[in-house]
PDB file of C-alpha atoms in Angstrom:
ATOM      1  CA  ASP A   1      11.449  21.430  27.644  1.00 65.00           C
ATOM      2  CA  LYS A   2       8.667  22.868  29.598  1.00 73.00           C
ATOM      3  CA  TYR A   3       7.468  24.406  26.658  1.00 72.00           C
ATOM      4  CA  ILE A   4       7.555  21.677  24.519  1.00 69.00           C
ATOM      5  CA  LYS A   5       5.315  19.728  27.097  1.00 72.00           C
ATOM      6  CA  VAL A   6       3.041  22.276  27.316  1.00 73.00           C
ATOM      7  CA  ILE A   7       2.289  22.692  23.684  1.00 75.00           C
ATOM      8  CA  SER A   8       2.998  18.720  22.629  1.00 74.00           C
ATOM      9  CA  GLY A   9       2.000  17.077  25.798  1.00 75.00           C
ATOM     10  CA  LYS A  10       5.203  14.924  25.747  1.00 74.00           C
ATOM     11  CA  ALA A  11       7.687  15.265  27.779  1.00 71.00           C
ATOM     12  CA  LYS A  12      10.402  15.050  25.479  1.00 74.00           C
ATOM     13  CA  ARG A  13      10.949  16.134  22.225  1.00 74.00           C
ATOM     14  CA  LYS A  14      11.712  14.024  19.319  1.00 80.00           C
ATOM     15  CA  PRO A  15      15.381  13.945  18.046  1.00 87.00           C
ATOM     16  CA  ARG A  16      15.831  16.584  15.255  1.00 88.00           C
ATOM     17  CA  TRP A  17      16.454  13.865  12.530  1.00 92.00           C
ATOM     18  CA  GLU A  18      13.136  12.069  12.912  1.00 91.00           C
ATOM     19  CA  GLU A  19      11.231  15.969  12.672  1.00 88.00           C
ATOM     20  CA  CYS A  20      13.232  16.351   9.337  1.00 92.00           C
ATOM     21  CA  VAL A  21      12.288  13.108   7.991  1.00 91.00           C
ATOM     22  CA  LYS A  22       8.622  13.347   9.220  1.00 91.00           C
ATOM     23  CA  SER A  23       8.466  16.664   7.547  1.00 91.00           C
ATOM     24  CA  VAL A  24      10.073  15.991   4.445  1.00 90.00           C
ATOM     25  CA  THR A  25       8.264  12.822   4.239  1.00 89.00           C
ATOM     26  CA  SER A  26       4.348  14.390   4.452  1.00 90.00           C
ATOM     27  CA  SER A  27       5.383  17.082   2.354  1.00 87.00           C
ATOM     28  CA  LEU A  28       6.651  15.229  -0.259  1.00 87.00           C
ATOM     29  CA  PRO A  29       4.898  11.807  -0.048  1.00 87.00           C
ATOM     30  CA  PHE A  30       5.073  10.429  -3.653  1.00 88.00           C
ATOM     31  CA  ALA A  31       8.707  11.789  -4.326  1.00 88.00           C
ATOM     32  CA  ILE A  32       9.973   9.875  -1.150  1.00 90.00           C
ATOM     33  CA  GLY A  33       8.261   6.683  -2.223  1.00 89.00           C
ATOM     34  CA  SER A  34       9.509   7.319  -5.780  1.00 90.00           C
ATOM     35  CA  ALA A  35      13.181   7.278  -4.579  1.00 90.00           C
ATOM     36  CA  TYR A  36      12.404   4.469  -1.955  1.00 90.00           C
ATOM     37  CA  VAL A  37      10.996   2.287  -4.757  1.00 91.00           C
ATOM     38  CA  SER A  38      13.955   3.165  -7.129  1.00 90.00           C
ATOM     39  CA  ASN A  39      16.658   2.435  -4.781  1.00 92.00           C
ATOM     40  CA  TYR A  40      15.190  -0.596  -2.560  1.00 91.00           C
ATOM     41  CA  PHE A  41      12.267  -2.228  -4.421  1.00 88.00           C
ATOM     42  CA  LYS A  42      13.088  -5.338  -6.291  1.00 90.00           C
ATOM     43  CA  GLU A  43      10.624  -5.987  -9.162  1.00 87.00           C
ATOM     44  CA  HIS A  44      10.798  -9.754  -9.102  1.00 93.00           C
ATOM     45  CA  ALA A  45       9.403  -9.208  -5.620  1.00 92.00           C
ATOM     46  CA  LYS A  46       6.103  -7.579  -6.806  1.00 90.00           C
ATOM     47  CA  HIS A  47       6.077 -10.055  -9.560  1.00 93.00           C
ATOM     48  CA  THR A  48       6.167 -13.057  -7.006  1.00 96.00           C
ATOM     49  CA  ALA A  49       3.655 -11.205  -4.450  1.00 94.00           C
ATOM     50  CA  ASP A  50       1.266 -10.932  -7.669  1.00 95.00           C
ATOM     51  CA  ASP A  51       1.861 -14.650  -8.691  1.00 97.00           C
ATOM     52  CA  ILE A  52       0.653 -15.819  -4.878  1.00 97.00           C
ATOM     53  CA  PHE A  53      -2.423 -13.505  -5.344  1.00 97.00           C
ATOM     54  CA  VAL A  54      -3.365 -15.321  -8.588  1.00 97.00           C
ATOM     55  CA  TYR A  55      -2.639 -18.683  -7.065  1.00 98.00           C
ATOM     56  CA  ILE A  56      -4.576 -17.562  -3.794  1.00 98.00           C
ATOM     57  CA  ARG A  57      -7.625 -16.673  -5.729  1.00 98.00           C
ATOM     58  CA  ALA A  58      -7.590 -19.215  -8.144  1.00 98.00           C
ATOM     59  CA  GLN A  59      -7.504 -21.750  -5.225  1.00 98.00           C
ATOM     60  CA  PHE A  60     -10.020 -19.906  -3.296  1.00 97.00           C
ATOM     61  CA  GLN A  61     -12.732 -19.754  -6.412  1.00 98.00           C
ATOM     62  CA  ARG A  62     -11.889 -23.752  -6.485  1.00 98.00           C
ATOM     63  CA  ILE A  63     -13.011 -24.177  -3.135  1.00 97.00           C
ATOM     64  CA  LEU A  64     -16.085 -22.250  -3.468  1.00 97.00           C
ATOM     65  CA  GLN A  65     -17.110 -23.604  -6.495  1.00 96.00           C
ATOM     66  CA  ASN A  66     -16.818 -27.286  -4.636  1.00 96.00           C
ATOM     67  CA  VAL A  67     -18.585 -26.593  -0.840  1.00 95.00           C
ATOM     68  CA  ASP A  68     -21.537 -28.115  -0.553  1.00 94.00           C
ATOM     69  CA  TRP A  69     -22.693 -26.077   2.879  1.00 96.00           C
ATOM     70  CA  MET A  70     -22.855 -22.911   0.810  1.00 96.00           C
ATOM     71  CA  ASP A  71     -26.367 -22.290  -1.179  1.00 96.00           C
ATOM     72  CA  GLU A  72     -26.201 -21.280  -4.960  1.00 96.00           C
ATOM     73  CA  GLU A  73     -27.288 -17.514  -4.295  1.00 97.00           C
ATOM     74  CA  THR A  74     -24.659 -17.174  -1.627  1.00 97.00           C
ATOM     75  CA  ARG A  75     -21.937 -18.944  -3.527  1.00 97.00           C
ATOM     76  CA  LYS A  76     -22.507 -16.595  -6.687  1.00 97.00           C
ATOM     77  CA  LYS A  77     -22.300 -13.329  -4.393  1.00 97.00           C
ATOM     78  CA  ALA A  78     -19.044 -14.846  -2.862  1.00 97.00           C
ATOM     79  CA  LEU A  79     -17.832 -15.452  -6.354  1.00 98.00           C
ATOM     80  CA  VAL A  80     -18.652 -11.897  -7.657  1.00 97.00           C
ATOM     81  CA  LYS A  81     -16.964 -10.537  -4.458  1.00 97.00           C
ATOM     82  CA  LEU A  82     -13.929 -12.548  -4.690  1.00 97.00           C
ATOM     83  CA  ASN A  83     -13.776 -11.472  -8.445  1.00 96.00           C
ATOM     84  CA  THR A  84     -13.957  -7.621  -7.487  1.00 97.00           C
ATOM     85  CA  ILE A  85     -10.973  -8.058  -5.365  1.00 96.00           C
ATOM     86  CA  ASN A  86      -8.218  -5.351  -6.613  1.00 94.00           C
ATOM     87  CA  PRO A  87      -5.224  -6.272  -5.312  1.00 93.00           C
ATOM     88  CA  LYS A  88      -2.679  -3.667  -4.327  1.00 91.00           C
ATOM     89  CA  ILE A  89       0.577  -5.065  -4.375  1.00 90.00           C
ATOM     90  CA  GLY A  90       4.170  -2.986  -4.153  1.00 88.00           C
ATOM     91  CA  TYR A  91       3.701   0.517  -5.524  1.00 88.00           C
ATOM     92  CA  MET A  92       1.426   2.090  -7.593  1.00 86.00           C
ATOM     93  CA  PRO A  93       2.764   2.623 -11.035  1.00 84.00           C
ATOM     94  CA  ASP A  94       2.481   6.314 -11.315  1.00 87.00           C
ATOM     95  CA  LEU A  95       5.038   6.433  -8.809  1.00 87.00           C
ATOM     96  CA  LEU A  96       7.546   5.755 -11.184  1.00 86.00           C
ATOM     97  CA  ASN A  97       6.451   8.510 -13.870  1.00 88.00           C
ATOM     98  CA  GLN A  98       8.314  11.333 -13.871  1.00 88.00           C
ATOM     99  CA  ASN A  99       5.945  13.488 -15.394  1.00 89.00           C
ATOM    100  CA  LYS A 100       3.060  12.487 -13.257  1.00 87.00           C
ATOM    101  CA  LEU A 101       5.260  13.410 -10.262  1.00 85.00           C
ATOM    102  CA  ASP A 102       6.366  16.613 -11.524  1.00 85.00           C
ATOM    103  CA  ASP A 103       2.577  17.238 -11.845  1.00 85.00           C
ATOM    104  CA  PHE A 104       1.905  16.176  -8.567  1.00 82.00           C
ATOM    105  CA  HIS A 105       4.532  18.108  -6.832  1.00 76.00           C
ATOM    106  CA  LYS A 106       4.052  21.683  -8.882  1.00 78.00           C
ATOM    107  CA  GLU A 107       0.757  22.666  -6.448  1.00 66.00           C
TER     108      GLU A 107
END
């Protein structure tokens, strides 16, 4: 335990299973992500979140178009910014593409 404290600066070592999970997750992040998504992720949850984002964007756009305290130049910039938002909801589509996963983990 003294050795661990000197090397890591921590009084106690993490349980072995935590170290193993961290090691595998950092070594194979996409494989672990793919397995998680395949087993636990509900596709309807992603669609629901996508729908919510579309609704929020539309409402915000309506608000920006109708506020009277914003000058036209600022309004245009805000609308451009709003329309450049690229939502990252759920997971990367490539996470379920076995060929891409194989290619990534070849290296």
